[in-house]
Amino acid sequence: MQIQSFYHSASLKTQEAFKSLQKTLYNGMQILSGQGKAPAKAPDVRPEIIVLREPGATWGNYLQHQKASNHSLHDIYNLQRDLLTVAATVLGKQDPVLASMANQMELAKVKADRPATKQEEAAAKALKKNLIELIAARTQQQDGLPAKEAHRFAAVAFRDAQVKQLNNQPWQTIKNTLTHNGHHYTNKQLPAAEMKIGAKDIFPSAYQGKGVCSWDTKNIHHANNLWMSTVSVHEDGKDKTLFCGIRHGVLSPYHEKDPLLRQAGAENKAKEVLAAALFSTPELRHRACAGGAVSVR
């Protein structure tokens, strides 16, 4: 069978094989492995997998690449430590199981770093499920709730604690250097907490060095996951910005039950995104501050 250049097509029989691929076209929709949910299959239609390929690449090379995670051992360790911290917020640090797990983590900590395997990454992610089950078991013991109700309570309690932890940690500028075709580029991601003119915040309600993660679906004061991303290059003794853009999460606090608060929250988030857009372009910002009409399209 002839296969078009840069692409490889195959029909897979199992769901596990389907999930193993990085990019898929499933019934006309592109999704990422492990994110979202595949739409229902149309009758008598088999999923067709299309993978973007490099010239000369082989399936063996592709599958070998899939064995490596995009995260390091230290990333995995930090993830597990954060999950234990979240669980301790719900159960307390003195819980014997959590204390034992924390001690085991300290003993297992490694100084040398390396890329983690997919199996190590999967095991770390499974810890969250295990911790929620532990909270559910403790809830059953203490409050005598039915198993399903206890698990529902545990999942909500863990999520709320994780949102609080993510929001309250320091949100700081991330800076990386990229190299492409012999040229060096600087990528900088500036969080809303550090969008300032001098020492003054650009938002009416200051972030206080913190942020609002995308999981926070009830926050009515700030935009979710609001960042300014830039790519620049150093030429002729000065930095030249090649790209500048604003990114953010959903603008509706859709889990806020009060419709008036939900509407006010959506407006607050949208205003912050517009303020960030003006902040990213000094010329437009100066014109707007002078009372002029500007377009942020």
PDB file of N, CA and C in Angstrom, residues 134-203:
ATOM      1  N   LEU A 134      -7.576   6.989  49.595  1.00  0.00           N
ATOM      2  CA  LEU A 134      -7.227   7.030  51.015  1.00  0.00           C
ATOM      3  C   LEU A 134      -8.121   8.026  51.757  1.00  0.00           C
ATOM      4  N   ILE A 135      -8.336   9.201  51.170  1.00  0.00           N
ATOM      5  CA  ILE A 135      -9.212  10.200  51.786  1.00  0.00           C
ATOM      6  C   ILE A 135     -10.633   9.656  51.905  1.00  0.00           C
ATOM      7  N   ALA A 136     -11.084   8.950  50.864  1.00  0.00           N
ATOM      8  CA  ALA A 136     -12.428   8.361  50.897  1.00  0.00           C
ATOM      9  C   ALA A 136     -12.542   7.332  52.018  1.00  0.00           C
ATOM     10  N   ALA A 137     -11.514   6.513  52.183  1.00  0.00           N
ATOM     11  CA  ALA A 137     -11.532   5.495  53.241  1.00  0.00           C
ATOM     12  C   ALA A 137     -11.568   6.143  54.622  1.00  0.00           C
ATOM     13  N   ARG A 138     -10.786   7.199  54.802  1.00  0.00           N
ATOM     14  CA  ARG A 138     -10.788   7.904  56.084  1.00  0.00           C
ATOM     15  C   ARG A 138     -12.161   8.537  56.339  1.00  0.00           C
ATOM     16  N   THR A 139     -12.777   9.070  55.296  1.00  0.00           N
ATOM     17  CA  THR A 139     -14.093   9.693  55.436  1.00  0.00           C
ATOM     18  C   THR A 139     -15.142   8.660  55.824  1.00  0.00           C
ATOM     19  N   GLN A 140     -15.068   7.490  55.209  1.00  0.00           N
ATOM     20  CA  GLN A 140     -15.990   6.411  55.569  1.00  0.00           C
ATOM     21  C   GLN A 140     -15.839   6.022  57.034  1.00  0.00           C
ATOM     22  N   GLN A 141     -14.597   5.905  57.485  1.00  0.00           N
ATOM     23  CA  GLN A 141     -14.333   5.502  58.864  1.00  0.00           C
ATOM     24  C   GLN A 141     -14.844   6.533  59.862  1.00  0.00           C
ATOM     25  N   GLN A 142     -14.627   7.810  59.552  1.00  0.00           N
ATOM     26  CA  GLN A 142     -14.952   8.866  60.511  1.00  0.00           C
ATOM     27  C   GLN A 142     -16.419   9.281  60.476  1.00  0.00           C
ATOM     28  N   ASP A 143     -16.997   9.344  59.275  1.00  0.00           N
ATOM     29  CA  ASP A 143     -18.353   9.875  59.142  1.00  0.00           C
ATOM     30  C   ASP A 143     -19.390   8.823  58.780  1.00  0.00           C
ATOM     31  N   GLY A 144     -18.943   7.609  58.482  1.00  0.00           N
ATOM     32  CA  GLY A 144     -19.880   6.542  58.158  1.00  0.00           C
ATOM     33  C   GLY A 144     -20.643   6.749  56.865  1.00  0.00           C
ATOM     34  N   LEU A 145     -20.028   7.457  55.904  1.00  0.00           N
ATOM     35  CA  LEU A 145     -20.689   7.700  54.626  1.00  0.00           C
ATOM     36  C   LEU A 145     -20.651   6.458  53.739  1.00  0.00           C
ATOM     37  N   PRO A 146     -21.627   6.294  52.847  1.00  0.00           N
ATOM     38  CA  PRO A 146     -21.553   5.220  51.852  1.00  0.00           C
ATOM     39  C   PRO A 146     -20.320   5.403  50.969  1.00  0.00           C
ATOM     40  N   ALA A 147     -19.846   4.320  50.378  1.00  0.00           N
ATOM     41  CA  ALA A 147     -18.598   4.348  49.611  1.00  0.00           C
ATOM     42  C   ALA A 147     -18.623   5.382  48.487  1.00  0.00           C
ATOM     43  N   LYS A 148     -19.708   5.420  47.698  1.00  0.00           N
ATOM     44  CA  LYS A 148     -19.769   6.349  46.566  1.00  0.00           C
ATOM     45  C   LYS A 148     -19.768   7.800  47.040  1.00  0.00           C
ATOM     46  N   GLU A 149     -20.522   8.074  48.094  1.00  0.00           N
ATOM     47  CA  GLU A 149     -20.581   9.439  48.610  1.00  0.00           C
ATOM     48  C   GLU A 149     -19.237   9.858  49.199  1.00  0.00           C
ATOM     49  N   ALA A 150     -18.575   8.929  49.876  1.00  0.00           N
ATOM     50  CA  ALA A 150     -17.261   9.225  50.456  1.00  0.00           C
ATOM     51  C   ALA A 150     -16.241   9.508  49.358  1.00  0.00           C
ATOM     52  N   HIS A 151     -16.305   8.734  48.266  1.00  0.00           N
ATOM     53  CA  HIS A 151     -15.366   8.951  47.161  1.00  0.00           C
ATOM     54  C   HIS A 151     -15.639  10.285  46.483  1.00  0.00           C
ATOM     55  N   ARG A 152     -16.911  10.643  46.334  1.00  0.00           N
ATOM     56  CA  ARG A 152     -17.256  11.928  45.726  1.00  0.00           C
ATOM     57  C   ARG A 152     -16.737  13.079  46.587  1.00  0.00           C
ATOM     58  N   PHE A 153     -16.928  12.956  47.899  1.00  0.00           N
ATOM     59  CA  PHE A 153     -16.426  13.978  48.817  1.00  0.00           C
ATOM     60  C   PHE A 153     -14.906  14.078  48.730  1.00  0.00           C
ATOM     61  N   ALA A 154     -14.222  12.932  48.679  1.00  0.00           N
ATOM     62  CA  ALA A 154     -12.759  12.909  48.645  1.00  0.00           C
ATOM     63  C   ALA A 154     -12.229  13.571  47.377  1.00  0.00           C
ATOM     64  N   ALA A 155     -12.862  13.283  46.240  1.00  0.00           N
ATOM     65  CA  ALA A 155     -12.413  13.859  44.970  1.00  0.00           C
ATOM     66  C   ALA A 155     -12.548  15.381  44.978  1.00  0.00           C
ATOM     67  N   VAL A 156     -13.676  15.874  45.512  1.00  0.00           N
ATOM     68  CA  VAL A 156     -13.897  17.324  45.573  1.00  0.00           C
ATOM     69  C   VAL A 156     -12.914  17.974  46.547  1.00  0.00           C
ATOM     70  N   ALA A 157     -12.721  17.348  47.706  1.00  0.00           N
ATOM     71  CA  ALA A 157     -11.807  17.900  48.714  1.00  0.00           C
ATOM     72  C   ALA A 157     -10.379  17.955  48.184  1.00  0.00           C
ATOM     73  N   PHE A 158      -9.957  16.903  47.473  1.00  0.00           N
ATOM     74  CA  PHE A 158      -8.601  16.876  46.917  1.00  0.00           C
ATOM     75  C   PHE A 158      -8.450  17.952  45.847  1.00  0.00           C
ATOM     76  N   ARG A 159      -9.447  18.074  44.983  1.00  0.00           N
ATOM     77  CA  ARG A 159      -9.380  19.079  43.914  1.00  0.00           C
ATOM     78  C   ARG A 159      -9.309  20.491  44.499  1.00  0.00           C
ATOM     79  N   ASP A 160     -10.155  20.775  45.490  1.00  0.00           N
ATOM     80  CA  ASP A 160     -10.150  22.108  46.100  1.00  0.00           C
ATOM     81  C   ASP A 160      -8.798  22.415  46.747  1.00  0.00           C
ATOM     82  N   ALA A 161      -8.233  21.419  47.427  1.00  0.00           N
ATOM     83  CA  ALA A 161      -6.932  21.618  48.078  1.00  0.00           C
ATOM     84  C   ALA A 161      -5.829  21.815  47.042  1.00  0.00           C
ATOM     85  N   GLN A 162      -5.917  21.091  45.923  1.00  0.00           N
ATOM     86  CA  GLN A 162      -4.903  21.224  44.877  1.00  0.00           C
ATOM     87  C   GLN A 162      -4.991  22.590  44.199  1.00  0.00           C
ATOM     88  N   VAL A 163      -6.212  23.067  43.969  1.00  0.00           N
ATOM     89  CA  VAL A 163      -6.398  24.401  43.392  1.00  0.00           C
ATOM     90  C   VAL A 163      -5.797  25.462  44.303  1.00  0.00           C
ATOM     91  N   LYS A 164      -6.067  25.342  45.602  1.00  0.00           N
ATOM     92  CA  LYS A 164      -5.536  26.312  46.563  1.00  0.00           C
ATOM     93  C   LYS A 164      -4.013  26.293  46.575  1.00  0.00           C
ATOM     94  N   GLN A 165      -3.439  25.086  46.512  1.00  0.00           N
ATOM     95  CA  GLN A 165      -1.978  24.985  46.521  1.00  0.00           C
ATOM     96  C   GLN A 165      -1.372  25.615  45.271  1.00  0.00           C
ATOM     97  N   LEU A 166      -1.947  25.320  44.108  1.00  0.00           N
ATOM     98  CA  LEU A 166      -1.422  25.866  42.855  1.00  0.00           C
ATOM     99  C   LEU A 166      -1.559  27.387  42.812  1.00  0.00           C
ATOM    100  N   ASN A 167      -2.691  27.894  43.280  1.00  0.00           N
ATOM    101  CA  ASN A 167      -2.914  29.342  43.253  1.00  0.00           C
ATOM    102  C   ASN A 167      -1.962  30.096  44.179  1.00  0.00           C
ATOM    103  N   ASN A 168      -1.654  29.497  45.318  1.00  0.00           N
ATOM    104  CA  ASN A 168      -0.895  30.209  46.350  1.00  0.00           C
ATOM    105  C   ASN A 168       0.619  30.075  46.228  1.00  0.00           C
ATOM    106  N   GLN A 169       1.094  29.231  45.329  1.00  0.00           N
ATOM    107  CA  GLN A 169       2.540  29.145  45.152  1.00  0.00           C
ATOM    108  C   GLN A 169       3.020  30.364  44.364  1.00  0.00           C
ATOM    109  N   PRO A 170       4.303  30.709  44.428  1.00  0.00           N
ATOM    110  CA  PRO A 170       4.795  31.881  43.684  1.00  0.00           C
ATOM    111  C   PRO A 170       4.668  31.667  42.169  1.00  0.00           C
ATOM    112  N   TRP A 171       4.063  32.623  41.495  1.00  0.00           N
ATOM    113  CA  TRP A 171       3.983  32.606  40.035  1.00  0.00           C
ATOM    114  C   TRP A 171       5.029  33.586  39.524  1.00  0.00           C
ATOM    115  N   GLN A 172       6.063  33.045  38.879  1.00  0.00           N
ATOM    116  CA  GLN A 172       7.203  33.857  38.476  1.00  0.00           C
ATOM    117  C   GLN A 172       7.502  33.683  36.990  1.00  0.00           C
ATOM    118  N   THR A 173       8.279  34.611  36.451  1.00  0.00           N
ATOM    119  CA  THR A 173       8.645  34.571  35.037  1.00  0.00           C
ATOM    120  C   THR A 173       9.477  33.328  34.724  1.00  0.00           C
ATOM    121  N   ILE A 174       9.138  32.685  33.616  1.00  0.00           N
ATOM    122  CA  ILE A 174       9.874  31.511  33.134  1.00  0.00           C
ATOM    123  C   ILE A 174      10.665  31.936  31.897  1.00  0.00           C
ATOM    124  N   LYS A 175      11.951  31.633  31.887  1.00  0.00           N
ATOM    125  CA  LYS A 175      12.810  32.058  30.780  1.00  0.00           C
ATOM    126  C   LYS A 175      13.611  30.870  30.263  1.00  0.00           C
ATOM    127  N   ASN A 176      13.576  30.647  28.964  1.00  0.00           N
ATOM    128  CA  ASN A 176      14.314  29.545  28.339  1.00  0.00           C
ATOM    129  C   ASN A 176      15.026  30.041  27.087  1.00  0.00           C
ATOM    130  N   THR A 177      16.094  29.340  26.717  1.00  0.00           N
ATOM    131  CA  THR A 177      16.828  29.639  25.491  1.00  0.00           C
ATOM    132  C   THR A 177      16.589  28.525  24.481  1.00  0.00           C
ATOM    133  N   LEU A 178      16.243  28.904  23.261  1.00  0.00           N
ATOM    134  CA  LEU A 178      15.990  27.947  22.192  1.00  0.00           C
ATOM    135  C   LEU A 178      17.039  28.128  21.101  1.00  0.00           C
ATOM    136  N   THR A 179      17.425  27.020  20.472  1.00  0.00           N
ATOM    137  CA  THR A 179      18.382  27.070  19.364  1.00  0.00           C
ATOM    138  C   THR A 179      17.761  26.411  18.145  1.00  0.00           C
ATOM    139  N   HIS A 180      17.781  27.114  17.004  1.00  0.00           N
ATOM    140  CA  HIS A 180      17.216  26.577  15.769  1.00  0.00           C
ATOM    141  C   HIS A 180      18.039  27.089  14.594  1.00  0.00           C
ATOM    142  N   ASN A 181      18.547  26.141  13.797  1.00  0.00           N
ATOM    143  CA  ASN A 181      19.357  26.485  12.618  1.00  0.00           C
ATOM    144  C   ASN A 181      20.508  27.427  12.963  1.00  0.00           C
ATOM    145  N   GLY A 182      21.124  27.168  14.102  1.00  0.00           N
ATOM    146  CA  GLY A 182      22.276  27.960  14.500  1.00  0.00           C
ATOM    147  C   GLY A 182      21.955  29.301  15.131  1.00  0.00           C
ATOM    148  N   HIS A 183      20.682  29.638  15.253  1.00  0.00           N
ATOM    149  CA  HIS A 183      20.280  30.906  15.862  1.00  0.00           C
ATOM    150  C   HIS A 183      19.773  30.647  17.281  1.00  0.00           C
ATOM    151  N   HIS A 184      20.052  31.564  18.187  1.00  0.00           N
ATOM    152  CA  HIS A 184      19.636  31.438  19.584  1.00  0.00           C
ATOM    153  C   HIS A 184      18.485  32.403  19.865  1.00  0.00           C
ATOM    154  N   TYR A 185      17.417  31.864  20.425  1.00  0.00           N
ATOM    155  CA  TYR A 185      16.237  32.659  20.736  1.00  0.00           C
ATOM    156  C   TYR A 185      15.933  32.564  22.233  1.00  0.00           C
ATOM    157  N   THR A 186      15.341  33.615  22.757  1.00  0.00           N
ATOM    158  CA  THR A 186      14.936  33.631  24.161  1.00  0.00           C
ATOM    159  C   THR A 186      13.417  33.611  24.251  1.00  0.00           C
ATOM    160  N   ASN A 187      12.902  32.635  24.971  1.00  0.00           N
ATOM    161  CA  ASN A 187      11.464  32.533  25.209  1.00  0.00           C
ATOM    162  C   ASN A 187      11.186  32.941  26.657  1.00  0.00           C
ATOM    163  N   LYS A 188      10.320  33.921  26.831  1.00  0.00           N
ATOM    164  CA  LYS A 188       9.988  34.390  28.178  1.00  0.00           C
ATOM    165  C   LYS A 188       8.485  34.334  28.373  1.00  0.00           C
ATOM    166  N   GLN A 189       8.064  33.764  29.520  1.00  0.00           N
ATOM    167  CA  GLN A 189       6.651  33.699  29.861  1.00  0.00           C
ATOM    168  C   GLN A 189       6.433  34.474  31.162  1.00  0.00           C
ATOM    169  N   LEU A 190       5.678  35.547  31.049  1.00  0.00           N
ATOM    170  CA  LEU A 190       5.456  36.462  32.168  1.00  0.00           C
ATOM    171  C   LEU A 190       4.055  36.250  32.729  1.00  0.00           C
ATOM    172  N   PRO A 191       3.921  35.853  34.006  1.00  0.00           N
ATOM    173  CA  PRO A 191       2.587  35.648  34.585  1.00  0.00           C
ATOM    174  C   PRO A 191       1.908  36.976  34.894  1.00  0.00           C
ATOM    175  N   ALA A 192       0.597  36.937  35.057  1.00  0.00           N
ATOM    176  CA  ALA A 192      -0.157  38.160  35.348  1.00  0.00           C
ATOM    177  C   ALA A 192       0.366  38.861  36.593  1.00  0.00           C
ATOM    178  N   ALA A 193       0.841  38.089  37.571  1.00  0.00           N
ATOM    179  CA  ALA A 193       1.336  38.665  38.826  1.00  0.00           C
ATOM    180  C   ALA A 193       2.518  39.596  38.613  1.00  0.00           C
ATOM    181  N   GLU A 194       3.243  39.422  37.494  1.00  0.00           N
ATOM    182  CA  GLU A 194       4.424  40.245  37.240  1.00  0.00           C
ATOM    183  C   GLU A 194       4.219  41.238  36.093  1.00  0.00           C
ATOM    184  N   MET A 195       2.969  41.416  35.683  1.00  0.00           N
ATOM    185  CA  MET A 195       2.665  42.441  34.677  1.00  0.00           C
ATOM    186  C   MET A 195       2.509  43.769  35.402  1.00  0.00           C
ATOM    187  N   LYS A 196       3.559  44.550  35.401  1.00  0.00           N
ATOM    188  CA  LYS A 196       3.584  45.810  36.138  1.00  0.00           C
ATOM    189  C   LYS A 196       4.180  46.915  35.271  1.00  0.00           C
ATOM    190  N   ILE A 197       3.776  48.130  35.559  1.00  0.00           N
ATOM    191  CA  ILE A 197       4.411  49.307  34.967  1.00  0.00           C
ATOM    192  C   ILE A 197       5.207  49.948  36.088  1.00  0.00           C
ATOM    193  N   GLY A 198       6.507  49.738  36.066  1.00  0.00           N
ATOM    194  CA  GLY A 198       7.328  50.106  37.210  1.00  0.00           C
ATOM    195  C   GLY A 198       7.016  49.149  38.351  1.00  0.00           C
ATOM    196  N   ALA A 199       6.593  49.684  39.473  1.00  0.00           N
ATOM    197  CA  ALA A 199       6.218  48.839  40.613  1.00  0.00           C
ATOM    198  C   ALA A 199       4.707  48.715  40.747  1.00  0.00           C
ATOM    199  N   LYS A 200       3.963  49.291  39.795  1.00  0.00           N
ATOM    200  CA  LYS A 200       2.508  49.344  39.898  1.00  0.00           C
ATOM    201  C   LYS A 200       1.848  48.230  39.099  1.00  0.00           C
ATOM    202  N   ASP A 201       0.912  47.502  39.735  1.00  0.00           N
ATOM    203  CA  ASP A 201       0.150  46.464  39.043  1.00  0.00           C
ATOM    204  C   ASP A 201      -0.742  47.098  37.984  1.00  0.00           C
ATOM    205  N   ILE A 202      -0.954  46.380  36.894  1.00  0.00           N
ATOM    206  CA  ILE A 202      -1.826  46.910  35.846  1.00  0.00           C
ATOM    207  C   ILE A 202      -3.285  46.544  36.090  1.00  0.00           C
ATOM    208  N   PHE A 203      -3.542  45.658  37.070  1.00  0.00           N
ATOM    209  CA  PHE A 203      -4.908  45.225  37.352  1.00  0.00           C
ATOM    210  C   PHE A 203      -5.441  45.904  38.611  1.00  0.00           C
TER     211      PHE A 203
END
